[in-house]
Coordinates of C-alpha atoms in Angstrom, one line a residue:
M1106 CA -27.4 -14.4 -25.4
N1107 CA -24.4 -11.9 -25.4
N1108 CA -23.8 -12.2 -29.2
Y1109 CA -25.1 -8.6 -29.7
L1110 CA -22.6 -7.2 -27.2
S1111 CA -19.5 -5.4 -28.5
K1112 CA -16.1 -7.0 -28.5
R1113 CA -15.2 -4.3 -26.0
A1114 CA -17.9 -5.3 -23.6
K1115 CA -17.2 -9.0 -23.9
S1116 CA -13.5 -8.5 -23.2
L1117 CA -14.1 -7.0 -19.7
S1118 CA -13.9 -9.1 -16.6
P1119 CA -16.2 -8.5 -13.6
S1120 CA -14.6 -7.0 -10.5
L1121 CA -13.6 -9.8 -8.1
T1122 CA -13.5 -7.2 -5.2
L1123 CA -17.1 -6.3 -5.9
A1124 CA -18.1 -9.9 -6.2
I1125 CA -16.7 -10.8 -2.8
A1126 CA -18.2 -7.7 -1.3
A1127 CA -21.6 -8.5 -2.8
K1128 CA -21.5 -12.0 -1.3
A1129 CA -20.5 -10.7 2.1
K1130 CA -23.3 -8.1 2.0
K1131 CA -25.8 -10.9 1.1
L1132 CA -24.7 -12.9 4.1
A1133 CA -25.0 -9.9 6.3
S1134 CA -28.5 -9.2 5.0
E1135 CA -29.4 -12.7 6.2
G1136 CA -28.3 -11.8 9.7
I1137 CA -24.9 -13.5 9.5
K1138 CA -21.9 -11.6 11.0
V1139 CA -19.2 -11.2 8.3
I1140 CA -15.8 -9.7 9.1
N1141 CA -15.1 -7.7 5.9
F1142 CA -11.4 -7.5 5.1
S1143 CA -12.2 -6.8 1.5
V1144 CA -13.1 -3.2 1.9
G1145 CA -11.2 -0.6 -0.1
E1146 CA -12.3 2.5 1.7
P1147 CA -11.7 4.2 5.1
D1148 CA -14.2 3.1 7.8
F1149 CA -14.3 6.7 9.0
N1150 CA -17.2 9.1 8.3
T1151 CA -16.5 12.1 6.2
P1152 CA -15.5 14.9 8.6
D1153 CA -18.4 17.1 9.8
F1154 CA -16.7 20.3 8.5
I1155 CA -16.7 18.9 5.0
V1156 CA -20.4 17.8 5.3
E1157 CA -21.3 21.2 6.6
A1158 CA -19.6 22.8 3.6
A1159 CA -21.8 20.8 1.3
N1160 CA -24.9 21.9 3.2
I1161 CA -23.8 25.5 2.9
A1162 CA -23.1 25.1 -0.8
M1163 CA -26.7 23.8 -1.4
K1164 CA -28.3 26.5 0.7
E1165 CA -26.3 29.1 -1.3
G1166 CA -27.7 27.7 -4.5
K1167 CA -24.4 26.1 -5.7
T1168 CA -26.3 23.3 -7.3
K1169 CA -26.0 24.0 -11.0
Y1170 CA -23.7 22.8 -13.8
T1171 CA -20.1 23.8 -13.5
A1172 CA -17.4 23.8 -16.2
A1173 CA -16.9 20.1 -17.3
S1174 CA -13.4 20.1 -15.7
G1175 CA -14.5 21.5 -12.4
I1176 CA -14.8 24.8 -10.6
I1177 CA -11.8 27.2 -10.5
E1178 CA -11.8 27.3 -6.7
L1179 CA -11.1 23.6 -6.5
K1180 CA -8.5 23.7 -9.2
K1181 CA -6.7 26.4 -7.4
A1182 CA -6.9 24.4 -4.1
V1183 CA -5.5 21.3 -5.9
S1184 CA -2.7 23.3 -7.5
Q1185 CA -1.7 24.7 -4.0
K1186 CA -1.8 21.2 -2.5
L1187 CA 0.6 19.9 -5.2
K1188 CA 2.9 22.9 -4.7
D1189 CA 2.9 22.5 -0.9
D1190 CA 3.3 18.7 -0.8
N1191 CA 5.4 18.0 -3.9
N1192 CA 6.8 21.3 -5.0
L1193 CA 5.1 20.8 -8.3
D1194 CA 3.7 23.9 -10.2
Y1195 CA 0.5 23.4 -12.1
A1196 CA -1.8 26.1 -13.3
P1197 CA -5.5 25.7 -12.6
N1198 CA -6.1 25.1 -16.3
Q1199 CA -3.8 22.0 -16.0
I1200 CA -6.2 20.4 -13.4
V1201 CA -9.2 18.3 -14.5
V1202 CA -11.6 17.4 -11.8
S1203 CA -13.6 14.2 -12.4
N1204 CA -16.1 11.8 -10.9
G1205 CA -13.6 10.0 -8.7
A1206 CA -10.0 9.0 -9.5
K1207 CA -11.2 6.0 -11.5
Q1208 CA -12.7 8.4 -14.1
S1209 CA -9.5 10.4 -14.0
L1210 CA -7.6 7.2 -14.9
H1211 CA -10.1 6.4 -17.6
N1212 CA -9.8 9.9 -19.1
A1213 CA -6.0 9.7 -19.1
I1214 CA -5.8 6.3 -20.8
Q1215 CA -8.4 7.2 -23.3
V1216 CA -6.6 10.3 -24.5
L1217 CA -3.2 8.8 -24.6
I1218 CA -3.8 5.3 -26.0
D1219 CA -4.6 4.2 -29.6
D1220 CA -5.4 0.6 -30.7
G1221 CA -2.4 -1.6 -30.2
D1222 CA -0.4 0.7 -28.0
E1223 CA 1.2 -1.1 -25.0
V1224 CA 0.6 0.0 -21.4
I1225 CA 3.2 -1.3 -19.0
I1226 CA 1.6 -2.2 -15.6
P1227 CA 3.7 -3.3 -12.6
A1228 CA 2.1 -6.2 -10.8
P1229 CA 0.6 -6.8 -8.3
Y1230 CA -1.7 -4.0 -9.7
W1231 CA -5.0 -2.4 -8.9
L1232 CA -7.4 -4.6 -10.8
T1233 CA -8.9 -1.7 -13.0
Y1234 CA -5.7 -0.8 -14.8
P1235 CA -5.7 -3.7 -17.3
E1236 CA -9.5 -3.3 -17.8
L1237 CA -9.2 0.4 -18.6
T1238 CA -6.4 -0.4 -21.0
T1239 CA -8.5 -3.0 -22.8
I1240 CA -11.4 -0.5 -23.1
S1241 CA -9.1 1.9 -24.8
G1242 CA -7.9 -0.7 -27.3
G1243 CA -4.5 -0.9 -25.7
V1244 CA -2.5 -3.9 -24.7
A1245 CA -1.7 -4.4 -21.1
V1246 CA 1.9 -5.6 -20.5
C1247 CA 2.0 -6.7 -16.8
V1248 CA 5.4 -7.0 -15.1
M1249 CA 5.6 -8.8 -11.8
G1250 CA 7.9 -7.4 -9.2
S1251 CA 10.1 -9.7 -7.3
K1252 CA 9.8 -10.8 -3.7
E1253 CA 13.3 -9.6 -3.0
N1254 CA 12.3 -6.1 -4.0
D1255 CA 9.0 -6.1 -2.1
Y1256 CA 7.2 -6.8 -5.4
K1257 CA 8.2 -3.4 -6.8
I1258 CA 9.6 -3.5 -10.4
T1259 CA 13.2 -2.5 -11.1
P1260 CA 14.6 -0.3 -13.9
E1261 CA 16.0 -3.5 -15.4
Q1262 CA 12.5 -5.1 -15.5
L1263 CA 11.1 -2.0 -17.1
K1264 CA 13.7 -2.0 -19.8
K1265 CA 13.0 -5.6 -20.7
A1266 CA 9.2 -4.8 -21.0
I1267 CA 9.6 -1.9 -23.4
T1268 CA 9.0 -2.5 -27.1
K1269 CA 8.4 -0.2 -30.1
K1270 CA 4.7 -0.3 -29.2
S1271 CA 5.2 0.8 -25.5
K1272 CA 3.6 4.2 -24.8
V1273 CA 2.5 4.5 -21.2
L1274 CA 3.8 3.2 -17.8
I1275 CA 1.2 3.2 -15.0
L1276 CA 2.7 3.6 -11.6
N1277 CA 0.8 3.2 -8.3
S1278 CA 2.8 4.5 -5.3
P1279 CA 1.8 4.2 -2.6
S1280 CA 0.4 0.9 -3.7
N1281 CA -2.9 -0.9 -3.7
P1282 CA -2.8 -3.9 -3.2
M1283 CA 0.7 -4.4 -1.7
G1284 CA 0.8 -1.4 0.7
T1285 CA 4.4 -0.8 -0.5
L1286 CA 6.0 2.5 -1.5
Y1287 CA 8.6 3.3 -4.1
T1288 CA 11.4 5.3 -2.6
E1289 CA 12.6 8.6 -4.1
N1290 CA 15.7 6.9 -5.3
E1291 CA 13.8 4.0 -6.8
L1292 CA 11.5 6.4 -8.7
K1293 CA 14.4 8.4 -10.0
N1294 CA 16.0 5.3 -11.4
I1295 CA 12.8 4.3 -13.1
A1296 CA 12.4 7.9 -14.4
K1297 CA 15.7 7.6 -16.2
V1298 CA 14.5 4.6 -18.1
V1299 CA 11.1 6.3 -18.8
E1300 CA 12.9 9.4 -20.2
K1301 CA 15.3 7.5 -22.3
H1302 CA 12.5 5.6 -24.0
D1303 CA 10.2 8.6 -24.2
L1304 CA 7.2 7.0 -22.4
F1305 CA 4.3 8.7 -20.8
V1306 CA 3.5 8.0 -17.1
I1307 CA 0.2 7.8 -15.4
S1308 CA 1.0 8.2 -11.7
D1309 CA -1.7 7.0 -9.4
E1310 CA -1.0 8.7 -6.1
I1311 CA -4.4 8.3 -4.4
Y1312 CA -2.9 6.9 -1.1
D1313 CA -0.2 9.7 -0.9
E1314 CA -1.4 10.8 2.6
L1315 CA -1.4 7.3 4.2
L1316 CA 2.3 6.6 4.8
Y1317 CA 3.9 5.1 7.9
D1318 CA 7.3 4.5 9.6
G1319 CA 8.5 8.0 8.7
N1320 CA 8.2 7.5 5.0
T1321 CA 7.5 10.5 2.7
H1322 CA 5.8 10.7 -0.7
Y1323 CA 7.8 11.5 -3.8
S1324 CA 6.0 11.9 -7.1
I1325 CA 7.8 10.8 -10.3
A1326 CA 6.7 14.1 -11.8
Q1327 CA 9.2 15.8 -9.5
Y1328 CA 12.1 14.1 -11.3
S1329 CA 12.5 16.7 -14.1
D1330 CA 10.5 19.3 -16.1
K1331 CA 10.7 17.0 -19.1
L1332 CA 9.2 14.0 -17.3
K1333 CA 6.6 16.3 -15.6
E1334 CA 5.4 17.2 -19.1
K1335 CA 4.8 13.5 -19.9
T1336 CA 3.2 12.6 -16.6
V1337 CA -0.5 12.5 -15.7
L1338 CA -0.7 12.7 -11.9
V1339 CA -3.9 11.2 -10.6
N1340 CA -5.3 11.7 -7.1
G1341 CA -8.5 12.3 -5.3
F1342 CA -10.4 12.7 -2.0
S1343 CA -11.8 9.2 -1.4
K1344 CA -9.0 7.8 0.7
S1345 CA -7.4 10.9 2.3
Y1346 CA -10.7 12.5 3.5
A1347 CA -13.0 9.5 3.7
M1348 CA -15.0 10.8 0.8
T1349 CA -15.4 7.7 -1.2
G1350 CA -19.1 8.3 -2.0
W1351 CA -18.6 11.9 -3.0
R1352 CA -16.8 10.9 -6.2
I1353 CA -14.2 13.6 -6.6
G1354 CA -10.8 12.8 -8.3
Y1355 CA -8.5 14.9 -10.3
T1356 CA -5.5 14.9 -12.7
A1357 CA -2.6 17.3 -13.1
S1358 CA -0.9 17.2 -16.5
N1359 CA 0.4 19.3 -19.4
K1360 CA -2.2 21.7 -20.9
V1361 CA -2.6 19.6 -24.2
I1362 CA -3.5 16.5 -22.2
A1363 CA -5.7 18.4 -19.8
D1364 CA -7.7 20.0 -22.7
A1365 CA -8.2 16.6 -24.3
M1366 CA -9.4 15.1 -21.0
D1367 CA -11.7 18.1 -20.5
S1368 CA -13.2 17.6 -23.9
L1369 CA -13.7 13.9 -23.4
Q1370 CA -15.3 14.4 -20.1
S1371 CA -17.6 17.1 -21.5
H1372 CA -19.1 14.4 -23.8
T1373 CA -19.3 11.6 -21.3
T1374 CA -20.3 12.7 -17.8
S1375 CA -19.9 16.5 -18.0
N1376 CA -19.0 18.1 -14.7
P1377 CA -18.5 16.1 -11.4
N1378 CA -21.0 16.7 -8.7
T1379 CA -21.2 20.4 -7.9
I1380 CA -21.9 20.1 -4.2
A1381 CA -19.1 17.6 -3.8
Q1382 CA -16.7 19.9 -5.5
W1383 CA -17.4 22.7 -3.0
A1384 CA -17.0 20.2 -0.1
S1385 CA -13.6 19.2 -1.6
V1386 CA -12.5 22.8 -1.6
E1387 CA -13.2 22.9 2.2
A1388 CA -11.3 19.6 2.7
L1389 CA -8.1 21.2 1.2
S1390 CA -8.5 24.7 2.6
N1391 CA -9.7 24.1 6.2
K1392 CA -7.0 23.4 8.8
K1393 CA -9.2 20.8 10.2
G1394 CA -8.4 18.7 7.1
K1395 CA -4.8 18.2 8.3
E1396 CA -6.0 17.4 11.8
F1397 CA -8.3 14.7 10.4
L1398 CA -5.6 13.2 8.2
K1399 CA -3.2 13.0 11.2
Y1400 CA -5.9 11.2 13.3
M1401 CA -6.9 8.8 10.6
K1402 CA -3.3 8.0 9.7
E1403 CA -2.4 7.3 13.3
T1404 CA -5.4 5.0 13.7
F1405 CA -4.5 3.1 10.5
D1406 CA -0.9 2.8 11.7
E1407 CA -1.9 1.3 15.0
R1408 CA -4.1 -1.3 13.2
R1409 CA -1.4 -2.0 10.7
K1410 CA 1.1 -2.9 13.5
F1411 CA -1.6 -5.0 15.2
M1412 CA -2.4 -6.9 12.1
V1413 CA 1.3 -7.5 11.3
K1414 CA 1.9 -9.0 14.7
L1415 CA -1.0 -11.4 14.3
F1416 CA 0.2 -12.5 10.9
E1417 CA 3.7 -13.1 12.1
K1418 CA 2.5 -15.8 14.4
M1419 CA 0.6 -17.8 11.8
P1420 CA 1.8 -20.9 9.9
H1421 CA 2.0 -21.5 6.2
I1422 CA 1.9 -17.8 5.2
S1423 CA 4.3 -15.0 4.4
F1424 CA 3.9 -11.3 3.6
V1425 CA 5.7 -8.0 3.0
P1426 CA 5.0 -5.6 5.9
P1427 CA 3.1 -2.7 4.4
T1428 CA 4.4 0.9 4.7
S1429 CA 1.4 2.7 3.2
A1430 CA -2.3 2.6 2.3
F1431 CA -4.4 0.1 4.4
Y1432 CA -3.8 -3.4 3.0
V1433 CA -1.7 -6.4 3.7
M1434 CA -1.1 -8.9 0.8
V1435 CA -0.6 -12.4 2.3
D1436 CA 1.2 -15.1 0.3
I1437 CA -0.8 -18.3 0.7
S1438 CA 1.1 -20.3 -2.0
K1439 CA 2.3 -22.8 0.6
L1440 CA -1.3 -23.9 1.0
F1441 CA -1.6 -25.1 -2.6
G1442 CA -1.8 -28.9 -2.8
K1443 CA -2.6 -29.2 0.9
S1444 CA -6.1 -29.8 2.1
F1445 CA -8.7 -28.3 4.4
E1446 CA -11.4 -30.6 5.8
G1447 CA -10.7 -33.0 2.9
V1448 CA -10.8 -30.3 0.2
V1449 CA -7.5 -29.8 -1.8
L1450 CA -6.6 -26.2 -2.0
K1451 CA -5.7 -25.0 -5.5
S1452 CA -6.1 -21.3 -5.8
A1453 CA -6.4 -18.0 -4.0
H1454 CA -10.0 -17.6 -5.2
Q1455 CA -10.9 -20.9 -3.8
I1456 CA -9.4 -20.1 -0.5
S1457 CA -11.2 -16.8 -0.3
E1458 CA -14.4 -18.6 -0.9
I1459 CA -13.7 -21.1 1.8
L1460 CA -12.8 -18.4 4.2
L1461 CA -16.1 -16.6 3.5
D1462 CA -18.1 -19.8 3.8
N1463 CA -16.4 -21.3 6.8
C1464 CA -14.9 -18.4 8.8
K1465 CA -17.3 -15.7 7.7
I1466 CA -14.4 -13.4 6.7
A1467 CA -14.3 -11.6 3.4
T1468 CA -10.9 -11.2 1.6
V1469 CA -9.9 -10.4 -2.0
P1470 CA -8.2 -13.2 -4.0
G1471 CA -4.9 -12.2 -5.6
E1472 CA -6.1 -13.2 -9.1
A1473 CA -7.8 -9.8 -9.1
F1474 CA -4.4 -8.1 -8.9
G1475 CA -2.4 -10.4 -11.2
A1476 CA -0.9 -12.1 -8.1
S1477 CA -2.5 -15.5 -7.9
N1478 CA -0.4 -16.6 -4.8
F1479 CA -2.0 -13.9 -2.6
I1480 CA -5.1 -12.8 -0.8
R1481 CA -5.6 -9.2 0.3
F1482 CA -6.6 -8.1 3.8
S1483 CA -7.7 -4.6 4.6
Y1484 CA -7.2 -3.1 8.0
S1485 CA -9.9 -0.5 7.4
L1486 CA -12.0 -2.0 10.2
S1487 CA -12.1 -2.1 14.0
Y1488 CA -9.5 -3.7 16.3
E1489 CA -12.2 -6.0 17.5
D1490 CA -13.1 -7.2 14.0
I1491 CA -9.5 -7.6 13.0
K1492 CA -8.9 -9.7 16.1
I1493 CA -12.0 -11.9 15.6
G1494 CA -11.4 -12.3 11.9
L1495 CA -7.7 -13.1 12.1
D1496 CA -8.2 -15.5 14.9
C1497 CA -10.6 -17.3 12.6
F1498 CA -8.1 -17.2 9.8
N1499 CA -5.4 -18.7 12.1
E1500 CA -7.8 -21.5 13.1
F1501 CA -8.3 -22.2 9.4
L1502 CA -4.5 -22.4 8.9
L1503 CA -4.0 -24.7 11.8
K1504 CA -6.5 -27.2 10.2
I1505 CA -4.4 -27.4 7.0
K1506 CA -3.0 -30.9 6.3

C-alpha cells in the first residue's frame, strides 16, 4: 500500500515517545490510572502574565502575519537574553524565530546538509536528530558516549568519527535524554577538534535554564569568534517557560545561515504564531519570568533528588544521577535474559510495554534514543505520582527471576 510514498517518507521511523504516550492516553480514556513518566514537557501551566500578554496582543489587533522570521521585538529580546546569559552578541537579523525548536533544528539541518553529508550525533540522543538528518539526505553518524564519562562523548571519540564527508556536529547540552551537562572545559576541548576539522555545530540548548547542583550553562559558541560563526544555537520557550503548546523556538547564527533559514521558512510555514510571539516577548522582558524559572527549577530539583533516592534502593538497575533537564535514564541491561512472570526479558521496548501493561506506568524505551540498554523516566510529574509509580517499578524489579 505504501509503494507510492517517497523514499524519504518510507525512511522515517515513528516516534516511540509519541507511541507510548498515545497508548497511555488510551488507557486513561478508558478510566485506567496511568503514571506517565514518558512526558517531555513541564507539568506547570504557562504563567498568567504570559497568558495575559497574549490576550492583550489579540485585543490590540496583533493577529496578522509577521515577517517569516519573527517580529523585531522578539528578536531583540532573544538577542538580549543571549548577551546576558552567555555574553554572546547577535544582531536581531541573526535571529530566526520558528514554530518551536524542532522546526529551528529542521531549518538548520536543511540549509547546511547536502545528500551524503555526514552529521555526527552523540548518543544517547534526542530521537529526532537522526530523523531530521535523514529527511535532509544526510547520513547520521551516531557516537555512543561511555559510562565512565556519564555517556558524554570525548574529543578522542569525535576525532575518530570524523571523515571527509563530516559536516555538522549536533550537540545537546543540557541533555535529553540523559539529563547530563557538558562542562565548560569539556566543551572547549570538543571545540578544539571542531575548529581543527572545520565542522559546523548545531547546539541544542533548549534545557539551558534547568540546571542543578550549582552548575552553569556554557554555550560552545562562546569558545571563539571563529566557532561562533560556524555554530547554529537553538533554543526556545517550551521547557523554560512551560510554553510547549505555544510553539516558539529560535536560532542564532551568522547572517548567511539566518537568511537561508528565513527563506526556507518563508516557503514552508511562514511566520510562527503571531500571538505566541508577543507572549514570548513578555516571557523574556517581564521580571516575573525569572521568578517563575526559579520556582520551577527548585521544584524540579526537589523531585530529582526524590527520584534518585528511590532508584538508589532498587535492585538490578543503575543510572547516572542527572544534573539538568527533568529526566533520569535507567540502565536495565541486567534484566535481559531474566524473566518476569515466566516471560524472558529481551529489550527495553519490551520492558516498557510490560511496565505499562502490568504496572500502569508509561516510560520511554531507550531504543528511541540510540541507547537500547535504557528506559527514560521523567520527573515532570507530582511527588505522589512519582512515589506510586516508582513503588510499582520496584515491585516489578523484585519479581525478576
